[in-house]
Short mmCIF file of C-alpha atoms and ligand atoms in Angstrom, two decimals:
data_model
loop_
_atom_site.label_atom_id
_atom_site.label_comp_id
_atom_site.label_asym_id
_atom_site.label_seq_id
_atom_site.Cartn_x
_atom_site.Cartn_y
_atom_site.Cartn_z
CA MET A 29 68.14 151.64 -20.61
CA LYS A 30 65.88 154.71 -20.42
CA ILE A 31 67.16 157.87 -22.05
CA LEU A 32 65.63 161.30 -21.50
CA ALA A 33 66.17 163.13 -24.79
CA PHE A 34 65.98 166.77 -25.83
CA GLU A 35 65.59 168.40 -29.25
CA SER A 36 65.52 172.19 -29.70
CA THR A 37 67.54 172.93 -32.84
CA CYS A 38 64.81 174.88 -34.67
CA ASP A 39 61.19 175.64 -33.87
CA GLU A 40 60.09 172.48 -32.06
CA THR A 41 60.76 171.98 -28.38
CA ALA A 42 60.76 168.23 -27.93
CA VAL A 43 61.33 165.97 -24.93
CA ALA A 44 61.10 162.19 -25.11
CA ILE A 45 61.96 159.12 -23.11
CA VAL A 46 63.17 156.18 -25.18
CA GLU A 47 63.97 152.67 -23.99
CA ASP A 48 66.95 150.81 -25.48
CA GLY A 49 66.94 153.02 -28.57
CA ARG A 50 63.81 151.45 -29.99
CA LYS A 51 60.77 152.00 -27.76
CA ILE A 52 59.14 155.38 -27.29
CA LEU A 53 57.83 155.72 -23.73
CA THR A 54 56.77 159.30 -24.31
CA ASP A 55 57.33 161.88 -27.03
CA GLN A 56 56.35 165.46 -26.16
CA ILE A 57 56.54 168.01 -28.96
CA LEU A 58 55.60 171.66 -28.80
CA SER A 59 55.73 173.31 -32.22
CA GLN A 60 56.20 177.05 -32.48
CA ALA A 61 55.39 177.04 -36.22
CA ASP A 62 52.24 179.17 -35.79
CA LEU A 63 54.22 181.92 -34.04
CA HIS A 64 56.83 182.05 -36.81
CA ALA A 65 54.27 181.79 -39.63
CA VAL A 66 53.38 185.47 -39.12
CA TYR A 67 56.96 186.34 -40.17
CA GLY A 68 57.14 183.84 -43.05
CA GLY A 69 60.01 181.91 -41.44
CA VAL A 70 61.67 181.09 -38.13
CA VAL A 71 62.74 184.12 -36.09
CA PRO A 72 65.76 182.82 -34.12
CA GLU A 73 65.30 184.92 -30.99
CA ILE A 74 61.62 184.02 -30.72
CA ALA A 75 62.55 180.34 -31.15
CA SER A 76 65.10 180.49 -28.31
CA ARG A 77 62.71 182.28 -25.99
CA CYS A 78 59.93 179.77 -26.68
CA HIS A 79 62.29 176.86 -25.94
CA VAL A 80 63.21 178.50 -22.61
CA GLU A 81 59.54 178.83 -21.70
CA ALA A 82 58.53 175.30 -22.74
CA ILE A 83 61.35 172.91 -21.92
CA SER A 84 60.90 172.32 -18.16
CA GLN A 85 57.14 171.96 -18.47
CA LEU A 86 57.53 169.42 -21.29
CA THR A 87 60.07 167.46 -19.26
CA ARG A 88 57.68 167.25 -16.32
CA ARG A 89 54.92 166.13 -18.67
CA ALA A 90 57.19 163.51 -20.27
CA LEU A 91 57.96 161.92 -16.89
CA GLU A 92 54.27 161.98 -15.95
CA GLU A 93 53.09 160.44 -19.21
CA ALA A 94 55.73 157.69 -19.10
CA LYS A 95 54.80 157.11 -15.42
CA LEU A 96 58.46 157.36 -14.50
CA GLU A 97 60.34 159.05 -11.71
CA ARG A 98 63.59 160.93 -12.03
CA LYS A 99 65.51 157.99 -10.56
CA ASP A 100 64.34 155.80 -13.48
CA ILE A 101 66.31 157.83 -16.03
CA ASP A 102 69.64 156.21 -16.96
CA ALA A 103 71.09 158.87 -19.27
CA VAL A 104 70.32 162.20 -20.92
CA ALA A 105 70.75 162.78 -24.67
CA VAL A 106 70.65 166.12 -26.44
CA SER A 107 70.73 167.39 -30.00
CA TYR A 108 73.79 169.68 -29.87
CA ALA A 109 74.33 170.47 -33.61
CA PRO A 110 73.55 171.68 -36.22
CA GLY A 111 70.80 174.26 -35.78
CA LEU A 112 69.91 177.81 -34.82
CA ILE A 113 72.55 178.44 -32.22
CA GLY A 114 70.40 180.23 -29.65
CA ALA A 115 67.81 177.48 -29.92
CA VAL A 116 70.33 174.64 -29.62
CA LEU A 117 71.93 176.30 -26.58
CA VAL A 118 68.66 176.12 -24.66
CA GLY A 119 68.40 172.34 -25.10
CA VAL A 120 72.09 171.74 -24.42
CA ASN A 121 72.13 173.77 -21.24
CA PHE A 122 68.91 172.24 -19.94
CA ALA A 123 70.12 168.71 -20.74
CA LYS A 124 73.39 169.38 -18.95
CA SER A 125 71.55 170.53 -15.85
CA CYS A 126 69.35 167.42 -15.95
CA ALA A 127 72.34 165.09 -16.29
CA LEU A 128 74.08 166.85 -13.41
CA ALA A 129 71.00 166.81 -11.18
CA LEU A 130 70.22 163.15 -11.94
CA GLY A 131 73.86 162.05 -11.77
CA VAL A 132 73.64 160.26 -15.14
CA PRO A 133 75.76 160.38 -18.33
CA LEU A 134 75.18 163.11 -20.92
CA ILE A 135 75.18 162.02 -24.59
CA PRO A 136 75.61 164.54 -27.42
CA VAL A 137 73.67 163.67 -30.61
CA HIS A 138 74.07 165.13 -34.10
CA HIS A 139 70.60 166.30 -35.19
CA ILE A 140 70.76 164.58 -38.60
CA ARG A 141 71.92 161.32 -37.06
CA GLY A 142 68.78 161.66 -34.97
CA HIS A 143 66.58 162.04 -38.06
CA MET A 144 68.05 158.83 -39.48
CA ALA A 145 67.48 157.01 -36.19
CA ALA A 146 63.75 157.82 -36.33
CA ASN A 147 63.68 154.76 -38.58
CA TYR A 148 64.96 152.52 -35.75
CA LEU A 149 61.85 153.48 -33.80
CA ALA A 150 59.54 152.70 -36.70
CA TYR A 151 61.26 149.51 -37.94
CA PRO A 152 62.56 147.23 -35.15
CA GLU A 153 64.31 145.00 -37.70
CA LEU A 154 66.33 147.82 -39.28
CA GLU A 155 70.05 147.72 -38.61
CA PRO A 156 73.01 149.31 -40.42
CA PRO A 157 74.59 149.11 -42.91
CA PHE A 158 72.26 150.97 -45.29
CA LEU A 159 72.12 153.96 -47.57
CA CYS A 160 70.31 157.00 -46.15
CA LEU A 161 68.93 160.13 -47.75
CA ALA A 162 68.37 162.80 -45.09
CA ILE A 163 66.11 165.60 -46.33
CA SER A 164 65.17 168.31 -43.88
CA GLY A 165 64.68 172.05 -43.66
CA GLY A 166 68.37 172.80 -43.23
CA ASN A 167 70.18 169.75 -44.65
CA THR A 168 70.13 167.43 -47.66
CA LEU A 169 72.62 164.59 -47.39
CA LEU A 170 73.19 161.21 -49.00
CA VAL A 171 74.93 159.06 -46.44
CA ASP A 172 76.63 155.68 -46.39
CA VAL A 173 75.63 154.42 -42.92
CA ARG A 174 78.16 151.69 -42.17
CA ASP A 175 77.23 151.31 -38.53
CA TYR A 176 75.10 153.10 -35.92
CA THR A 177 77.82 155.69 -35.34
CA ASP A 178 80.05 155.18 -38.37
CA MET A 179 78.82 157.12 -41.39
CA HIS A 180 80.28 158.65 -44.49
CA VAL A 181 78.66 161.50 -46.46
CA LEU A 182 78.53 160.60 -50.16
CA GLY A 183 76.95 163.83 -51.32
CA ALA A 184 75.15 166.92 -50.09
CA THR A 185 73.39 169.97 -51.39
CA ARG A 186 75.83 172.65 -52.49
CA ASP A 187 73.35 175.42 -51.66
CA ASP A 188 69.74 175.27 -50.40
CA ALA A 189 68.34 172.27 -48.58
CA ALA A 190 65.33 170.53 -50.14
CA GLY A 191 63.06 171.71 -47.30
CA GLU A 192 64.26 175.28 -47.67
CA CYS A 193 63.31 175.08 -51.36
CA PHE A 194 59.78 173.92 -50.44
CA ASP A 195 59.50 176.77 -47.92
CA LYS A 196 60.65 179.45 -50.42
CA THR A 197 58.33 178.11 -53.14
CA ALA A 198 55.42 178.19 -50.71
CA ARG A 199 56.29 181.73 -49.75
CA VAL A 200 56.25 183.01 -53.33
CA LEU A 201 52.83 181.34 -53.75
CA GLY A 202 51.57 183.06 -50.60
CA LEU A 203 51.27 179.79 -48.67
CA PRO A 204 51.99 179.69 -44.92
CA TYR A 205 55.28 178.68 -43.27
CA PRO A 206 56.46 175.92 -43.08
CA GLY A 207 55.63 175.47 -46.74
CA GLY A 208 56.27 171.77 -47.35
CA LYS A 209 52.87 170.50 -46.25
CA PRO A 210 50.83 173.26 -47.98
CA ILE A 211 52.73 172.62 -51.24
CA ASP A 212 52.12 168.89 -50.80
CA LEU A 213 48.37 169.50 -50.42
CA LEU A 214 48.21 172.01 -53.28
CA SER A 215 50.05 169.65 -55.62
CA GLN A 216 47.51 166.82 -55.15
CA GLY A 217 45.67 166.50 -58.43
CA GLY A 218 47.89 169.12 -60.08
CA ASP A 219 49.41 168.50 -63.51
CA ASP A 220 53.12 167.78 -62.91
CA THR A 221 53.91 168.41 -66.59
CA LYS A 222 52.42 171.92 -66.55
CA TYR A 223 55.77 173.64 -65.97
CA SER A 224 59.26 172.49 -66.74
CA PHE A 225 61.85 173.12 -64.03
CA PRO A 226 65.60 172.50 -64.02
CA ILE A 227 67.15 169.52 -62.26
CA ALA A 228 70.71 170.38 -61.35
CA HIS A 229 73.66 168.06 -61.92
CA VAL A 230 76.71 169.15 -60.00
CA ASP A 231 80.13 168.83 -61.57
CA GLY A 232 82.64 166.69 -59.72
CA ASN A 233 80.38 164.52 -57.57
CA PRO A 234 77.29 162.73 -58.92
CA TYR A 235 75.84 162.59 -55.40
CA ASP A 236 76.02 166.32 -54.69
CA MET A 237 72.79 168.23 -55.23
CA SER A 238 71.68 171.80 -55.83
CA PHE A 239 68.27 173.39 -55.32
CA SER A 240 68.96 177.12 -55.66
CA GLY A 241 68.43 177.08 -59.46
CA LEU A 242 65.06 175.40 -59.00
CA LYS A 243 64.09 177.91 -56.33
CA THR A 244 65.07 180.83 -58.57
CA ALA A 245 63.19 179.33 -61.55
CA VAL A 246 59.99 179.11 -59.49
CA ILE A 247 60.36 182.66 -58.14
CA ASN A 248 61.05 184.06 -61.63
CA LEU A 249 58.09 182.21 -63.13
CA VAL A 250 55.70 183.58 -60.49
CA HIS A 251 57.06 187.15 -60.65
CA ASN A 252 56.99 187.21 -64.47
CA ALA A 253 53.39 186.00 -64.48
CA GLU A 254 52.45 188.65 -61.91
CA GLN A 255 54.08 191.40 -63.97
CA LYS A 256 52.23 190.29 -67.11
CA GLY A 257 48.97 189.86 -65.21
CA GLU A 258 48.85 186.18 -66.18
CA GLN A 259 47.14 183.51 -64.08
CA ILE A 260 49.31 180.73 -62.72
CA ASP A 261 48.10 177.15 -62.47
CA ARG A 262 49.01 176.94 -58.78
CA ALA A 263 48.30 173.22 -58.39
CA GLY A 264 50.24 172.54 -61.60
CA LEU A 265 53.14 174.63 -60.35
CA ALA A 266 53.21 172.84 -56.97
CA ALA A 267 53.06 169.44 -58.71
CA SER A 268 55.74 170.34 -61.30
CA PHE A 269 58.00 171.77 -58.59
CA THR A 270 57.61 168.69 -56.38
CA LYS A 271 58.32 166.44 -59.36
CA ALA A 272 61.57 168.36 -59.96
CA VAL A 273 62.64 167.93 -56.32
CA SER A 274 61.74 164.26 -56.37
CA ASP A 275 63.53 163.71 -59.70
CA SER A 276 66.60 165.26 -58.15
CA LEU A 277 66.49 163.00 -55.08
CA VAL A 278 65.09 159.60 -56.03
CA PRO A 279 67.19 158.55 -59.09
CA ARG A 280 70.35 159.84 -57.41
CA THR A 281 69.67 157.79 -54.30
CA MET A 282 68.79 154.68 -56.30
CA HIS A 283 71.98 155.07 -58.32
CA ALA A 284 74.08 155.33 -55.14
CA ALA A 285 72.37 152.24 -53.68
CA GLU A 286 73.16 150.32 -56.84
CA GLU A 287 76.76 151.50 -56.94
CA LEU A 288 77.44 150.77 -53.27
CA GLY A 289 75.54 147.48 -53.40
CA TYR A 290 72.94 148.41 -50.78
CA ASP A 291 69.58 146.68 -50.84
CA ARG A 292 68.24 148.79 -47.97
CA ILE A 293 67.39 152.45 -48.50
CA VAL A 294 66.42 154.72 -45.62
CA VAL A 295 64.85 158.15 -46.05
CA ALA A 296 64.66 160.61 -43.14
CA GLY A 297 63.82 164.22 -42.22
CA GLY A 298 60.86 166.58 -42.57
CA VAL A 299 60.73 166.42 -46.38
CA ALA A 300 60.38 162.62 -46.16
CA ALA A 301 56.74 163.43 -45.23
CA ASN A 302 56.11 164.50 -48.84
CA SER A 303 53.53 162.24 -50.46
CA ARG A 304 55.00 162.45 -53.99
CA ILE A 305 58.56 161.76 -52.80
CA ARG A 306 57.34 158.82 -50.69
CA ALA A 307 55.41 157.36 -53.63
CA ASP A 308 58.31 157.86 -56.07
CA PHE A 309 60.72 156.16 -53.65
CA GLN A 310 58.28 153.30 -53.10
CA ARG A 311 57.95 152.72 -56.83
CA ALA A 312 61.69 153.00 -57.50
CA ALA A 313 62.58 150.65 -54.63
CA GLU A 314 60.02 148.07 -55.74
CA SER A 315 61.23 148.03 -59.32
CA ALA A 316 64.88 147.78 -58.19
CA GLY A 317 64.04 145.02 -55.68
CA LYS A 318 65.27 147.08 -52.71
CA LYS A 319 63.73 147.49 -49.28
CA LEU A 320 62.62 151.01 -48.43
CA TYR A 321 62.34 152.51 -44.94
CA ILE A 322 60.62 155.87 -44.44
CA PRO A 323 59.38 156.94 -41.01
CA PRO A 324 55.66 157.44 -40.39
CA LEU A 325 54.71 161.11 -40.79
CA ARG A 326 54.87 161.90 -37.05
CA LEU A 327 58.55 160.83 -36.93
CA CYS A 328 59.66 162.68 -40.09
CA GLY A 329 59.80 166.14 -38.52
CA ASP A 330 61.85 167.18 -35.51
CA ASN A 331 61.12 165.13 -32.39
CA GLY A 332 62.85 164.10 -29.21
CA ALA A 333 62.39 160.35 -29.66
CA MET A 334 64.81 160.25 -32.60
CA ILE A 335 67.46 161.86 -30.36
CA GLY A 336 66.80 159.23 -27.69
CA ALA A 337 67.11 156.47 -30.30
CA GLN A 338 70.43 157.67 -31.71
CA GLY A 339 71.57 158.61 -28.19
CA TYR A 340 71.33 154.96 -27.17
CA TYR A 341 73.67 153.85 -29.97
CA GLU A 342 76.06 156.73 -29.30
CA TYR A 343 76.09 155.61 -25.65
CA LEU A 344 76.86 152.02 -26.63
CA ALA A 345 79.74 153.35 -28.77
CA GLY A 346 81.14 155.10 -25.70
CA VAL A 347 80.19 158.64 -26.66
CA ARG A 348 79.83 160.92 -23.62
CA ALA A 349 79.83 164.68 -23.13
CA GLY A 350 81.49 166.49 -20.27
CA SER A 351 80.02 169.39 -18.35
CA ASP A 352 81.72 171.70 -20.87
CA LEU A 353 79.53 170.49 -23.78
CA ASN A 354 78.76 173.36 -26.16
CA ALA A 355 76.20 173.87 -28.94
CA TYR A 356 77.18 174.25 -32.61
CA ALA A 357 75.36 175.91 -35.50
CA THR A 358 77.12 173.69 -38.03
CA MET A 359 78.83 170.32 -37.76
CA GLU A 360 79.90 167.58 -40.13
CA LEU A 361 77.90 164.37 -39.84
CA GLY A 362 80.70 161.84 -40.00
O1 LIG B 413 63.24 167.78 -40.35
P1 LIG B 413 62.48 169.03 -40.14
O2 LIG B 413 61.22 168.98 -39.31
O3 LIG B 413 63.38 170.14 -39.52
C1 LIG B 413 64.74 170.24 -39.76
O4 LIG B 413 65.51 169.49 -39.13
O5 LIG B 413 65.08 171.07 -40.63
O6 LIG B 413 62.15 169.57 -41.60
C2 LIG B 413 61.37 170.70 -41.81
C3 LIG B 413 61.18 170.85 -43.30
C4 LIG B 413 60.51 172.17 -43.67
O7 LIG B 413 61.25 172.76 -44.70
C5 LIG B 413 59.14 171.72 -44.14
O8 LIG B 413 58.57 172.59 -45.10
C6 LIG B 413 59.45 170.36 -44.71
O9 LIG B 413 60.35 169.81 -43.81
N1 LIG B 413 58.24 169.52 -44.85
C7 LIG B 413 57.81 169.05 -46.03
C8 LIG B 413 56.60 168.35 -45.76
N2 LIG B 413 56.36 168.42 -44.42
C9 LIG B 413 57.38 169.14 -43.88
N3 LIG B 413 58.31 169.17 -47.26
C10 LIG B 413 57.63 168.59 -48.28
N4 LIG B 413 56.45 167.92 -48.10
C11 LIG B 413 55.91 167.78 -46.87
N5 LIG B 413 54.76 167.11 -46.71
#
């Protein structure tokens, strides 16, 4: 079954064709990051307008690259929540028109479910149940994935997402948006014991997380140093900050895996590209005797293939959208 899939929830316009949820036939991604970098973050109206300009062209290119014709498409999947509403609306409306024109079913896909499904593309043997940590620019969730479409959120960030925290830290250090990769590069070789940052423990639920205190600590440290005219060890700061994020994510996830009896741990989302977090997870999984799945770097960030992968399993579970499908800025995962 060949699914034409659309992703436009933030600043990537992405169109993919995926076969049977596991094989990428084409994966077209147009990132707008350079346009938004000038403003230090995503400007929603610019994002929506860029999606409008790019989406038909990318769809044509996807069909060409996969050497497919319109009649070969069996269904259309679209990321319909959560995200920047104007941006999501572009993908939803375009996907609806495609499904109508092609006379095929339309499948709505939760964006974070898509991120998790990126692992199905990378690891053919991976099947639920497993424990998943989803870490992206807008969401940080620890999820009990019982089946392809049956999932239960164990914990989530109470404030900022992990990716947001990377982006704000980068900003205060004068690094470009999106800040995760520049912080990752800056931290290489930096002394991760140079600065001590707080790791939040949230009352009530051991699996809930919080990153706003960490963000504020970094901002205060930089501003105080500036006011006193002191030099900051930038590499040390990036390394110490990343260690704090990783120490907030990895032990918590390992603890949940132990408690729920999972021997498979899946990590997903843009922040899963972080080299320190990947290494820490690898080490922790090895010493606990658990199998770790993290997508290759190109499938960590937003892409259309992950929507096609999850779309396939949503389709098998009978999920369909009508012609009245809407877009949503927020939506629960489960
Ligand atoms: O999953 P994603 O592409 O978009 C959302 O669905 O939100 O995640 C984007 C986030 C940004 O905050 C970006 O700074 C972060 O992922 N990111 C990283 C790295 N690469 C991207 N964070 C830490 N280390 C990286 N190497």
